[in-house]
Each structure stands twice: as C-alpha cells, then as structure tokens.
Tab-separated table of C-alpha atoms and ligand atoms in Angstrom:
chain	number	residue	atom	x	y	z
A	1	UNK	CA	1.727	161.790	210.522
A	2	UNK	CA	-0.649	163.108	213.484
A	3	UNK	CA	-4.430	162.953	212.299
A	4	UNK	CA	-5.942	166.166	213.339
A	5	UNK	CA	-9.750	167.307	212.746
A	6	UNK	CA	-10.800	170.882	212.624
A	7	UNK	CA	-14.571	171.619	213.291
A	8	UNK	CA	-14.738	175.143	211.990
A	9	UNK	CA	-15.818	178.428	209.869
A	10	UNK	CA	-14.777	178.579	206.389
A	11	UNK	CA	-15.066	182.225	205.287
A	12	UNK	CA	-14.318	184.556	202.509
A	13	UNK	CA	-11.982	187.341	203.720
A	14	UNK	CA	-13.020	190.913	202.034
A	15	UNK	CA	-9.299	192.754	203.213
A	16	UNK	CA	-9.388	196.636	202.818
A	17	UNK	CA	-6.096	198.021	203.916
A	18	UNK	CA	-5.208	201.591	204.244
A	19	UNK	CA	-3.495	204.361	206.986
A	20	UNK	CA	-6.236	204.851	209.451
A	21	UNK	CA	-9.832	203.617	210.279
A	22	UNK	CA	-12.830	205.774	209.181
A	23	UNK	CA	-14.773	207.548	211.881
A	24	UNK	CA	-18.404	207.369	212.363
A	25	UNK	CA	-20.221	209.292	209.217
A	26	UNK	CA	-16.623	209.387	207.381
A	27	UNK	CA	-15.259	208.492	204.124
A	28	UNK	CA	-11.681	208.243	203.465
A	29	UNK	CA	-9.645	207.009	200.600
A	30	UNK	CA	-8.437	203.192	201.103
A	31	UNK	CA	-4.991	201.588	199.635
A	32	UNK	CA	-6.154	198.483	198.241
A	33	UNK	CA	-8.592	195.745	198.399
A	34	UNK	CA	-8.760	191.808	197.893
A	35	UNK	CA	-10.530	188.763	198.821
A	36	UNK	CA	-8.584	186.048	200.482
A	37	UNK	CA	-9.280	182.720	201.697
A	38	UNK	CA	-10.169	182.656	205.914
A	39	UNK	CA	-12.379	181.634	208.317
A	40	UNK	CA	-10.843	180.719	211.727
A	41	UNK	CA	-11.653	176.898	211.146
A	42	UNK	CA	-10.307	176.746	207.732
A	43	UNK	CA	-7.065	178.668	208.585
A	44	UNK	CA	-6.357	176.829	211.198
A	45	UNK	CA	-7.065	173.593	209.084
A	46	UNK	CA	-4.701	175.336	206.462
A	47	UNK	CA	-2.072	175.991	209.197
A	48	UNK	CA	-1.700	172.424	210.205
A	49	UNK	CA	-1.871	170.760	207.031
A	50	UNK	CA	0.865	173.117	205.763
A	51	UNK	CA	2.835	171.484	208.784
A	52	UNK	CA	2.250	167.942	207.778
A	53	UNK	CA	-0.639	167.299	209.650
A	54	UNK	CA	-3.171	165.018	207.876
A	55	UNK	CA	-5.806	167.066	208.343
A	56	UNK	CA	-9.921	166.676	208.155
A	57	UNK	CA	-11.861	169.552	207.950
A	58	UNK	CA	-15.699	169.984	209.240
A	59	UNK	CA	-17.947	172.627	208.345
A	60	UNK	CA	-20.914	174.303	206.217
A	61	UNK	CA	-20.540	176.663	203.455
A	62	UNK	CA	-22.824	177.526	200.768
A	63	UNK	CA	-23.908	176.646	197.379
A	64	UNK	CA	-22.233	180.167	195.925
A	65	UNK	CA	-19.135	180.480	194.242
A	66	UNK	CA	-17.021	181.451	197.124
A	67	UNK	CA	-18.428	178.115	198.800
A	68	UNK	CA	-17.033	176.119	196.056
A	69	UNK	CA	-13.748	177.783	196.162
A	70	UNK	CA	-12.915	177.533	199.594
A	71	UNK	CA	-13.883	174.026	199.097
A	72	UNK	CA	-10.930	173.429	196.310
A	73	UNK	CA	-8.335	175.863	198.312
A	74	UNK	CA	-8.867	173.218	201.238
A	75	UNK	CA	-8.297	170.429	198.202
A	76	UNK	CA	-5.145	171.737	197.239
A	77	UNK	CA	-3.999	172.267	200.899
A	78	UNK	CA	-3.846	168.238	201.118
A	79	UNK	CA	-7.052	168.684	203.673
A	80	UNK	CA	-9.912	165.934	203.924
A	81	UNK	CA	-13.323	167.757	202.793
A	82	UNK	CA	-16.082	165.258	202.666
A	83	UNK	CA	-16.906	166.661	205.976
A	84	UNK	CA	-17.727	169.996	204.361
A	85	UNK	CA	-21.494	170.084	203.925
A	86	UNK	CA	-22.830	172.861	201.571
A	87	UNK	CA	-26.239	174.286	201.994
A	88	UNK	CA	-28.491	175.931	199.687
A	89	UNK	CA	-30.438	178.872	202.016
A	90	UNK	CA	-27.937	180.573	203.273
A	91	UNK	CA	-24.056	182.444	201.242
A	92	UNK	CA	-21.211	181.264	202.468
A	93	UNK	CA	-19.402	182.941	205.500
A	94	UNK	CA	-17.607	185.947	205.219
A	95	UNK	CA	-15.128	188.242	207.352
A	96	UNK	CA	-14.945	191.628	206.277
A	97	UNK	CA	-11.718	192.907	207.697
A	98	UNK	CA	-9.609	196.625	207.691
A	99	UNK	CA	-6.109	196.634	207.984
A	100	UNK	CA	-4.404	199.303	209.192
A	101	UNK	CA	-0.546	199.462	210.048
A	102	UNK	CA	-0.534	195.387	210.119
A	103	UNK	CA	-3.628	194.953	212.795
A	104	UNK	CA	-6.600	194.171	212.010
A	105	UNK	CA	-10.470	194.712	212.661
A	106	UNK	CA	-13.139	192.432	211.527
A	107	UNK	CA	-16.818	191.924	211.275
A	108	UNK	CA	-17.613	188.324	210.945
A	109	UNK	CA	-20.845	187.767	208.948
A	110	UNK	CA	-21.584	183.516	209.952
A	111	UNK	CA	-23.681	182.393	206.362
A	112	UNK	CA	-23.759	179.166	206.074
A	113	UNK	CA	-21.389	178.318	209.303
A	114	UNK	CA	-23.952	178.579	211.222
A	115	UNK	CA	-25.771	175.635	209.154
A	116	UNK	CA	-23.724	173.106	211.209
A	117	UNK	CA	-25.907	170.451	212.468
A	118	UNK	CA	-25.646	167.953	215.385
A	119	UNK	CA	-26.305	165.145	212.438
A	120	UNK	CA	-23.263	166.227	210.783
A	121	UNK	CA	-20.810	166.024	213.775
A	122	UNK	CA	-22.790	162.612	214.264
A	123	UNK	CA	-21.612	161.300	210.886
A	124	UNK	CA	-18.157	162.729	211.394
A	125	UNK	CA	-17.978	160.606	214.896
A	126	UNK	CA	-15.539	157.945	212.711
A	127	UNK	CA	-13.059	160.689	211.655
A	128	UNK	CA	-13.670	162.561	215.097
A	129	UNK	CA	-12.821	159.731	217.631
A	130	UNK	CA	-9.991	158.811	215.620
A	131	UNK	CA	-7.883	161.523	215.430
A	132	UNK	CA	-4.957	162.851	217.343
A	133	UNK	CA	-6.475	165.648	218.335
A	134	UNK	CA	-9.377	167.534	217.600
A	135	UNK	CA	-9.281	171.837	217.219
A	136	UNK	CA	-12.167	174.004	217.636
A	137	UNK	CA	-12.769	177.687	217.629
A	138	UNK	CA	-15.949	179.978	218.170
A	139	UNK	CA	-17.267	180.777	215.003
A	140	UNK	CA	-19.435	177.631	214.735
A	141	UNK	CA	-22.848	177.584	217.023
A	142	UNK	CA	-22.182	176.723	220.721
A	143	UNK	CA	-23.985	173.287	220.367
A	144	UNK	CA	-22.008	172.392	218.142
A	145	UNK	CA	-19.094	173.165	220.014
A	146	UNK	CA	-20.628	171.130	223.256
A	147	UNK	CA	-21.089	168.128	220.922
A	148	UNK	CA	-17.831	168.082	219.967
A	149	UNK	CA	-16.024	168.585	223.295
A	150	UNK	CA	-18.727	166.133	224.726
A	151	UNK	CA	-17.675	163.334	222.409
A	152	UNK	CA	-14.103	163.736	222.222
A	153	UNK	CA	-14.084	164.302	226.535
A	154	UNK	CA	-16.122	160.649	226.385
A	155	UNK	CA	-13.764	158.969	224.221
A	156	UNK	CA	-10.177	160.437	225.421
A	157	UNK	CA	-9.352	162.257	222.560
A	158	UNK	CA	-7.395	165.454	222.718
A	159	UNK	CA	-9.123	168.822	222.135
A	160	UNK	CA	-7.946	172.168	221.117
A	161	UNK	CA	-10.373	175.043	221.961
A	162	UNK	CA	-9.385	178.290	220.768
A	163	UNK	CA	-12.354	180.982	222.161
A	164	UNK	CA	-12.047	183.338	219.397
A	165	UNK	CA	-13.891	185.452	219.345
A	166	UNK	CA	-14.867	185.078	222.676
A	167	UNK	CA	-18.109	184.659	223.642
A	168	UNK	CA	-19.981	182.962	226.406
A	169	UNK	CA	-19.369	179.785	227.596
A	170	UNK	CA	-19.827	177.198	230.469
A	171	UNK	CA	-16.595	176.872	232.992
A	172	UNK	CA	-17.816	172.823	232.364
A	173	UNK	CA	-16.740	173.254	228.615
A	174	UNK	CA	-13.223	174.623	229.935
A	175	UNK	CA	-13.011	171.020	232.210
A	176	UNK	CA	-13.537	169.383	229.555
A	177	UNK	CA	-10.834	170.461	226.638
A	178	UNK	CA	-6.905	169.806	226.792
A	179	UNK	CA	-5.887	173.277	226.005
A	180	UNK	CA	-7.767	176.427	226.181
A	181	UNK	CA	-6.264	179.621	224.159
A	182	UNK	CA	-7.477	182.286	223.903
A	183	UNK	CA	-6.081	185.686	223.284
A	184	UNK	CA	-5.044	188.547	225.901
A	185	UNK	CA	-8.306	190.504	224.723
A	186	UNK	CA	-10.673	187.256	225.103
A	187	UNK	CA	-9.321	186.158	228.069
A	188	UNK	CA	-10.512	189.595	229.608
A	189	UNK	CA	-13.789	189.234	227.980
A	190	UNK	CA	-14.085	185.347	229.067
A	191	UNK	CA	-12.694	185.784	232.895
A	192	UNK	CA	-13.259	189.098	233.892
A	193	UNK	CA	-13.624	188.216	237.709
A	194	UNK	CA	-9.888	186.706	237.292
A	195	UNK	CA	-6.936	188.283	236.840
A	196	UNK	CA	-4.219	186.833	234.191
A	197	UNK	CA	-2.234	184.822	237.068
A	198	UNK	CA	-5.346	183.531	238.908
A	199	UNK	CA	-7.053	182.212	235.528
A	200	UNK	CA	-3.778	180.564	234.444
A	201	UNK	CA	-3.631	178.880	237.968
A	202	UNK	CA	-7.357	177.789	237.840
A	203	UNK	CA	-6.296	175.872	234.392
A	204	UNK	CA	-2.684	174.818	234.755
A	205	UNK	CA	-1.098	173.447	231.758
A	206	UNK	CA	-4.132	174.341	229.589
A	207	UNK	CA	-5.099	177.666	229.647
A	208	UNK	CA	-2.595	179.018	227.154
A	209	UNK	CA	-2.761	183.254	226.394
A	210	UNK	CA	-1.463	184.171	223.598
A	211	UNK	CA	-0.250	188.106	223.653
A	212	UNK	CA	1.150	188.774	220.047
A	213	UNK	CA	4.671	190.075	220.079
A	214	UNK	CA	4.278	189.581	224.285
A	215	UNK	CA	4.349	186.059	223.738
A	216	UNK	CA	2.777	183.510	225.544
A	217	UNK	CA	1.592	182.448	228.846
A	218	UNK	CA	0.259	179.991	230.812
A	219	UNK	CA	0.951	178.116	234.583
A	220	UNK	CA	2.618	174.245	234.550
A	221	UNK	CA	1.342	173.661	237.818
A	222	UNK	CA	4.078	175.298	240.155
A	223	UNK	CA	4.577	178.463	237.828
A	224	UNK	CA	4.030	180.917	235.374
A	225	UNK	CA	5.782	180.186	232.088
A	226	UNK	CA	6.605	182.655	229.875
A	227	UNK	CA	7.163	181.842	226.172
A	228	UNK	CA	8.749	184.634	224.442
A	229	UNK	CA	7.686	185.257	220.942
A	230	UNK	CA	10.370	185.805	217.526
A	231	UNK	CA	10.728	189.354	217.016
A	232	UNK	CA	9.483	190.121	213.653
A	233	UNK	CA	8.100	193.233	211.652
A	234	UNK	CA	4.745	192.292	210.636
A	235	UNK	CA	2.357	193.106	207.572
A	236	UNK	CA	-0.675	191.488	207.995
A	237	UNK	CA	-0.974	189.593	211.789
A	238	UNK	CA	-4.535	188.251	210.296
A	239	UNK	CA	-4.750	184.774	210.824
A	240	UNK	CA	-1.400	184.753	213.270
A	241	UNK	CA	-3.575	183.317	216.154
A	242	UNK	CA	-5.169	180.524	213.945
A	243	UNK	CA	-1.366	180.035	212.829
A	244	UNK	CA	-0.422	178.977	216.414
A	245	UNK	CA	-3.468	177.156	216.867
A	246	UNK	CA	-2.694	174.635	213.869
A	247	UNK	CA	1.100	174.618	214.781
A	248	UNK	CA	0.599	173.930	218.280
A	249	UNK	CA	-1.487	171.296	217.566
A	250	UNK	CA	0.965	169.338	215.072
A	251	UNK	CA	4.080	169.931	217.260
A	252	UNK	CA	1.783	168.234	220.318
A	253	UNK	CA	0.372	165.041	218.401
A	254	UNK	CA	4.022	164.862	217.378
A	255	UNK	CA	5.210	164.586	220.726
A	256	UNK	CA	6.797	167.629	221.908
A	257	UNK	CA	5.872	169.031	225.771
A	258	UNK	CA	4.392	171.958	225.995
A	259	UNK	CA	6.841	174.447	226.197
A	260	UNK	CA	8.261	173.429	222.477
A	261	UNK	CA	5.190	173.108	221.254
A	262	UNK	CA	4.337	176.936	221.885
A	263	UNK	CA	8.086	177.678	220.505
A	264	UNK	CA	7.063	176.052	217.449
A	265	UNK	CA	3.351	177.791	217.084
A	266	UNK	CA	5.315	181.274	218.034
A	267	UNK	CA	7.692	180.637	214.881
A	268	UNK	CA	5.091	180.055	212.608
A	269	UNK	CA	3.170	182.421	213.504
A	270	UNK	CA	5.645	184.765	213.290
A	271	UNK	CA	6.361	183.515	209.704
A	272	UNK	CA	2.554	183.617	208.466
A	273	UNK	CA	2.450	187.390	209.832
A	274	UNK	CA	5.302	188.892	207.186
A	275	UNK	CA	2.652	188.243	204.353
A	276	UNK	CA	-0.379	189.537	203.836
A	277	UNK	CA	-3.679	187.429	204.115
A	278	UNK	CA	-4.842	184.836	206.770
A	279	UNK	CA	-3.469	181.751	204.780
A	280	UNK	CA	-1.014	183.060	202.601
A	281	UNK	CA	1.956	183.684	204.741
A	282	UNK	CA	0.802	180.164	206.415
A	283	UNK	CA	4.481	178.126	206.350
A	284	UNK	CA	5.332	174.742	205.120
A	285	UNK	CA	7.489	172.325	207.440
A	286	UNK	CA	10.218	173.080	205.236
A	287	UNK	CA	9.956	176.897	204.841
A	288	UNK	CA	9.982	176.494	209.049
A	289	UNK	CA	13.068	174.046	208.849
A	290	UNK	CA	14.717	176.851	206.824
A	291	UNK	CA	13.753	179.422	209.114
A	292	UNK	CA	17.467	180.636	211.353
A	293	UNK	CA	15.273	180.428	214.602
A	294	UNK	CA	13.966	176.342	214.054
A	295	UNK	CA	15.217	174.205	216.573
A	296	UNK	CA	16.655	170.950	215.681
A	297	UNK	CA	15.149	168.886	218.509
A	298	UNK	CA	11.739	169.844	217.402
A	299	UNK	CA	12.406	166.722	214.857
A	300	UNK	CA	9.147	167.266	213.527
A	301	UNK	CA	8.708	165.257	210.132
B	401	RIB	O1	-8.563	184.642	212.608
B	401	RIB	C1	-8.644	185.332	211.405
B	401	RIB	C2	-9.902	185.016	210.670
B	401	RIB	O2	-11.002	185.415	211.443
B	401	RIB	C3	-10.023	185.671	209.337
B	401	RIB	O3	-9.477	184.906	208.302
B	401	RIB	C4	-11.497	185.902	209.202
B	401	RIB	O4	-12.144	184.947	208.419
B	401	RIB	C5	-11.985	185.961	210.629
B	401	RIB	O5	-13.245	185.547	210.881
C-alpha cells in the first residue's frame, strides 16, 4: 500500500448552482444550495485514500463545527489526522463556489489554513520523510510550501506540486518537485513568457497540464505526449483536478510510468465529475475496476 502525505487546505464548500452567473449589481433566482466537504488538500487526500492509498493528511482548521467535521469526514475516509492541528483565532476554511452548466467559479476564503506553521511540518518530518510521495497544492502559505519541498528535495522523497490556484512562485521550487501540474489556465498565469511546448520542454517528464476534456500534456524528453481524456458528460467538474492529483499519485507509488499513471488519474477524474460535489463523486479502486474503460495492466491493488 503506497504511503502518501498531503500537506493541504481543508475547506467547507458553500455550492450554489443555477443557469447563469449574476452580473455586477444583479440578483437572480438560484437552483439549489449545499455545503460539501473540499478544500484542495483534503480532496486530494480523499481522492487517494479512496484509491487505496494509506494516506496522512496535514493541515489547520478551526475550532468551529465545520472544523470538527471535516476532521471526522477525513476519519471515515481511512485518512491519518493527527497531523490536523485546529486553532482557536481564526473559522475554518471555506470555498464559496457557483456552478453553472457543470463549471465552476470559486472564491477561496483561507481561515484557519493559513494557520500552518513551520513547527508543524517540523513535527510531521517522521510521517513526511517516510512516505512514498508527498502532494502539495497552493492553498497553504508559500513557506510552508518551501519547507516542504525543501525537506522532501533533501531527503529523496517524491513530491507532487499541484499550483492551484496559481500564484507566484520561484522557478527553484519547480527544480525541486517530481511533477508539476498545473492546469491550462495556471500554466498561463505561472509561465506567461513560455508558450505550452517551450514550458513542457523546460520541465520534461514533470510538468504535467492538465486541459479537462483536452486531456493531458506534457514532454518525455524527445516529445510531446498527449494523454487523451474519457469522454464523459459532466455535472459537477469541482474537485476533477484534485481527483487526478490523488490518482496520479497512487498509480505512481504503485509503480506504473507515467503515461498509465495519467490514464488512470484521467479515469477517475472522469468518474468523480458525473456527481456533484468535490468528494462525492471521488471513486473507490473497485468502482474504477468496474469502470468499462480500466485497464487490466494497471494491476493496482
Ligand atoms: O479544487 C476544488 C476545491 O477548491 C474545492 O473543493 C474548494 O474547496 C476549492 O478551494
């Protein structure tokens, strides 16, 4: 069973869905709304635990109720919490996110996420530097982010850096992670002096772009690969990037090259996109082994 840590957000997700977006001084009439479990780091913590992956998760939330319940949703996922610090100052995080014809928009409000502390990841260095790889995204406070990629770069171990969102970061960070994914939109926003094919051959065979229903892209060294995606009529694509993330990084530690390893993060994210919510549509190795598209050889267990 790989041992993966995730160094993340946990969030609340407030989900409004309805036909269109409001504009600027408008009101219109929504079709429903719910709260749903989400944060980039827990979702992707979900995503791989789902898959098998024994899974610790690290991260802040706070003393509130939603705190507590994203701490038992992570329980019942199988996932390793005595990472999870709470905090008393500060709510927990929260994504407040409009749905309209399947895509999303969301405003990310940090909370407690941003409570992550250089101590904490310093106690975590046991569970850290002994895990199969390590998976990190951007809504946790760039420091942090540099400790961890510092500390896993020092000691060999495999990162996952997922940009998203994107925001500003050292080219020395990208040296120093495995894989680098971010999405079509971030990759603009992170490398706007380089077009696609010129970023993908700066960071061969780790600069991975996911494009949705495009697929996937990135350079092995002597070419661009492109790694179609399953065609599938989605509800909800929140949380389809943090799907692949999580996927990806159990079909690596589990020993398939890169090319499978995207197949595999494709078809479940695919899957988690046909229901609605971040997590919820989030597959279980078996629901993927039933799925007409899994591919024997993955032999995933
Ligand atoms: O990637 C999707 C997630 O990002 C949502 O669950 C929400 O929490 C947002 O921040």
């Amino acid at each position: 069973m790989s041992k993966i840590t995730v160094v993340g957000s946990l969030s609340t997700d407030f989900v409004v869905s309805a036909t269109k977006r409001p504009e600027v001084g408008e009101t219109i009439v929504g079709d429903g709304f719910t709260t749903t479990f989400g944060g980039k780091g827990a979702n992707q913590a979900v995503a791989t635990a789902r898959l098998g992956g024994q899974v610790n998760m690290i991260g802040t939330v706070g003393s509130d109720r939603f705190g507590k319940e994203m701490l038992i949703n992570l329980k019942n996922n199988g996932i390793n919490t005595s990472n999870v610090e709470s905090v008393t100052h500060l709510p927990s995080g929260s994504a407040h996110i409009t749905v309209v014809n399947g895509d999303n928009s969301i405003i990310y409000i940090p909370g407690a996420n941003d409570e992550i502390t250089k101590n904490q990841i310093k106690k975590a260095f046991p569970v850290i530097h002994s895990s199969d790889v390590v998976i990190i995204q951007n809504e946790t406070p760039l420091e942090i982010i540099e400790t961890v990629i510092q500390t896993c770069f020092e000691k060999g171990i495999k990162t996952i850096y997922n940009p998203a969102p994107a925001k500003k970061i050292e080219r020395e960070l990208i040296e120093k992670v495995s894989y680098f994914t971010p999405n079509e939109s971030e990759y603009k926003l992170l490398f706007p002096e380089l077009s696609l094919s010129e970023g993908m051959k700066k960071y061969p065979n780790k600069l991975i772009v996911t494009m949705g229903s495009k697929g996937v892209y990135f350079n092995d060294g002597e070419k661009e690969v492109h790694v179609s995606s399953y065609k599938v009529k989605p509800l909800d694509t929140t949380g389809a990037g943090d799907t692949f993330n999580g996927a990806f990084g159990v079909a690596l530690t589990s020993g398939l090259d890169m090319i499978a390893s995207i197949r595999f993060g494709n078809l479940a994210a695919a899957m988690s996109i046909q229901k609605f919510g971040a997590q919820s549509g989030m597959p279980t190795l078996s629901e993927m082994k039933e799925s007409e598209y899994y591919e024997k050889e993955w032999h995933i267990k």
